[in-house]
Coordinates of C-alpha atoms in Angstrom, one line a residue:
M265 CA -18.8 39.4 19.6
K266 CA -16.8 40.0 22.7
V267 CA -13.9 37.6 23.2
T268 CA -13.7 36.4 26.8
R269 CA -10.8 34.6 28.6
P270 CA -12.6 31.3 28.5
M271 CA -13.1 31.5 24.8
L272 CA -9.4 32.3 24.3
A273 CA -8.5 29.3 26.4
V274 CA -10.7 27.1 24.3
K275 CA -9.2 28.4 21.1
A276 CA -5.6 28.0 22.5
V277 CA -6.4 24.3 23.4
A278 CA -7.9 23.7 20.0
A279 CA -4.8 25.2 18.3
A280 CA -2.5 23.0 20.4
V281 CA -4.6 19.9 19.5
L282 CA -4.3 20.8 15.8
V283 CA -0.5 21.2 16.1
L284 CA -0.1 18.0 18.0
T285 CA -2.1 16.0 15.5
G286 CA -0.4 17.4 12.6
C287 CA -3.2 19.6 11.3
G288 CA -3.2 23.3 10.9
S289 CA -0.7 25.7 9.5
G290 CA 1.5 23.5 7.3
A291 CA 2.6 21.0 9.9
D292 CA 4.4 18.0 8.4
T293 CA 1.2 15.9 7.8
E294 CA 2.9 13.7 5.2
K295 CA 6.3 13.6 6.8
S296 CA 6.1 9.8 7.4
V297 CA 5.1 8.9 3.8
P298 CA 7.7 9.9 1.3
A299 CA 7.0 10.8 -2.4
T300 CA 6.1 7.7 -4.3
A301 CA 9.1 6.1 -5.8
T302 CA 9.5 5.4 -9.6
G303 CA 11.9 3.3 -11.6
S304 CA 12.7 -0.1 -12.7
L305 CA 12.1 -3.3 -10.7
E306 CA 15.8 -3.4 -9.8
H307 CA 15.8 0.2 -8.7
L308 CA 12.8 -0.3 -6.5
A309 CA 14.3 -3.5 -5.1
A310 CA 17.5 -1.7 -4.3
E311 CA 15.6 1.1 -2.5
V312 CA 14.1 -1.5 -0.1
K313 CA 17.3 -3.5 0.1
C314 CA 16.3 -6.7 -1.4
T315 CA 17.9 -8.8 -4.2
P316 CA 15.1 -9.6 -6.6
D317 CA 14.6 -13.3 -7.6
M318 CA 13.0 -12.8 -11.1
Q319 CA 9.9 -14.9 -11.8
T320 CA 8.5 -13.1 -14.9
D321 CA 10.4 -10.9 -17.3
A322 CA 7.9 -10.0 -20.1
D323 CA 7.3 -6.7 -21.9
E324 CA 4.1 -5.9 -20.1
L325 CA 4.9 -7.3 -16.6
R326 CA 8.0 -8.0 -14.6
Q327 CA 7.7 -9.9 -11.3
A328 CA 10.2 -10.8 -8.6
L329 CA 10.2 -12.5 -5.2
C330 CA 11.9 -10.3 -2.6
K331 CA 12.9 -10.6 1.0
N332 CA 14.3 -8.0 3.4
A333 CA 14.2 -7.2 7.1
D334 CA 10.5 -6.3 6.7
G335 CA 9.5 -9.7 5.4
K336 CA 8.8 -11.5 2.1
F337 CA 6.9 -9.8 -0.7
I338 CA 6.4 -9.8 -4.5
L339 CA 7.5 -6.8 -6.4
L340 CA 6.0 -6.1 -9.8
T341 CA 6.4 -3.5 -12.5
F342 CA 4.0 -2.8 -15.3
A343 CA 4.4 -1.3 -18.8
T344 CA 1.1 0.6 -18.6
D345 CA -1.1 2.1 -15.9
R346 CA -4.1 0.2 -17.4
G347 CA -2.3 -3.2 -17.2
Q348 CA -1.4 -2.5 -13.6
R349 CA -4.9 -1.6 -12.6
E350 CA -6.3 -4.7 -14.4
W351 CA -3.8 -6.9 -12.6
I352 CA -4.6 -5.4 -9.2
N353 CA -8.3 -5.7 -9.7
G354 CA -7.9 -9.4 -10.5
A355 CA -5.3 -10.1 -7.8
K356 CA -7.3 -8.6 -5.0
D357 CA -9.8 -11.5 -5.1
Y358 CA -7.0 -13.6 -3.7
G359 CA -6.5 -11.5 -0.6
G360 CA -3.2 -9.9 0.3
H361 CA -2.0 -6.4 1.0
Y362 CA -0.9 -4.2 -1.9
L363 CA 1.4 -1.2 -1.9
V364 CA 0.7 0.6 -5.1
G365 CA 2.9 3.1 -6.8
R366 CA 3.0 4.4 -10.4
K367 CA 3.4 1.3 -12.6
W368 CA 4.6 -0.8 -9.7
V369 CA 3.0 -2.9 -6.9
A370 CA 4.5 -4.6 -3.8
V371 CA 2.4 -7.5 -2.5
G372 CA 2.7 -8.9 1.0
E373 CA 0.9 -11.4 3.1
E374 CA 1.3 -9.2 6.2
T375 CA 0.1 -5.6 6.6
S376 CA 3.3 -4.8 8.5
T377 CA 5.4 -5.8 5.4
V378 CA 3.7 -3.3 3.0
T379 CA 3.5 -0.7 5.8
A380 CA 7.3 -0.9 6.2
L381 CA 7.9 -0.8 2.5
R382 CA 5.7 2.3 2.3
D383 CA 8.1 4.1 4.7
T384 CA 10.7 3.8 1.8
L385 CA 8.7 3.7 -1.4
G386 CA 5.7 5.7 -0.6
G387 CA 2.6 4.8 -2.5
D388 CA -0.9 3.8 -1.4
I389 CA -2.0 0.7 0.5
E390 CA -4.9 -1.3 -0.9
E391 CA -6.4 -4.4 0.7
G392 CA -7.4 -7.6 -1.1
T393 CA -10.6 -9.5 -0.2
D394 CA -10.3 -11.6 2.9
H395 CA -12.4 -14.7 2.0
S396 CA -11.6 -16.3 5.4
V397 CA -14.2 -14.3 7.1
H398 CA -17.0 -15.6 4.9
E399 CA -18.7 -18.6 6.5
P400 CA -21.3 -20.6 4.6
S401 CA -24.7 -20.0 6.1
E402 CA -26.4 -23.0 7.7
G403 CA -27.5 -25.6 5.2
A404 CA -25.5 -24.0 2.3
T405 CA -23.7 -26.4 0.0
H406 CA -21.1 -25.8 -2.6
S407 CA -22.2 -26.5 -6.1
G408 CA -18.8 -28.0 -7.1
H409 CA -18.8 -25.9 -10.3

């Protein structure tokens, strides 16, 4: 196939778009999200510049309230990956925004809080169920369990 000038121009524009959007030849696609942090609850709290107010200090779960410039959040660490996943699966029914790392979770009421924490701690953001968008259909009643 013969390459024409218009084809070269299209290829050049496509390459420029890939570079500008962070795609292509090894551009810093994950530069804004650091490697996921690890460590104790106190270590993670220090990373995000908060003094943890311990609420639960058990073998399988440690939980503290935290507040920093990004907002208020709950920081939890877990003894096992399975315990962490079970906790997250149950907690998501109550809404909220979850920043999830290996054996730790940060929970915030605001998306902006966990997004800001992610800039320091890395991890993945998971969303809880938002029950406020569910409106009962016309004529529906609550059974009162």
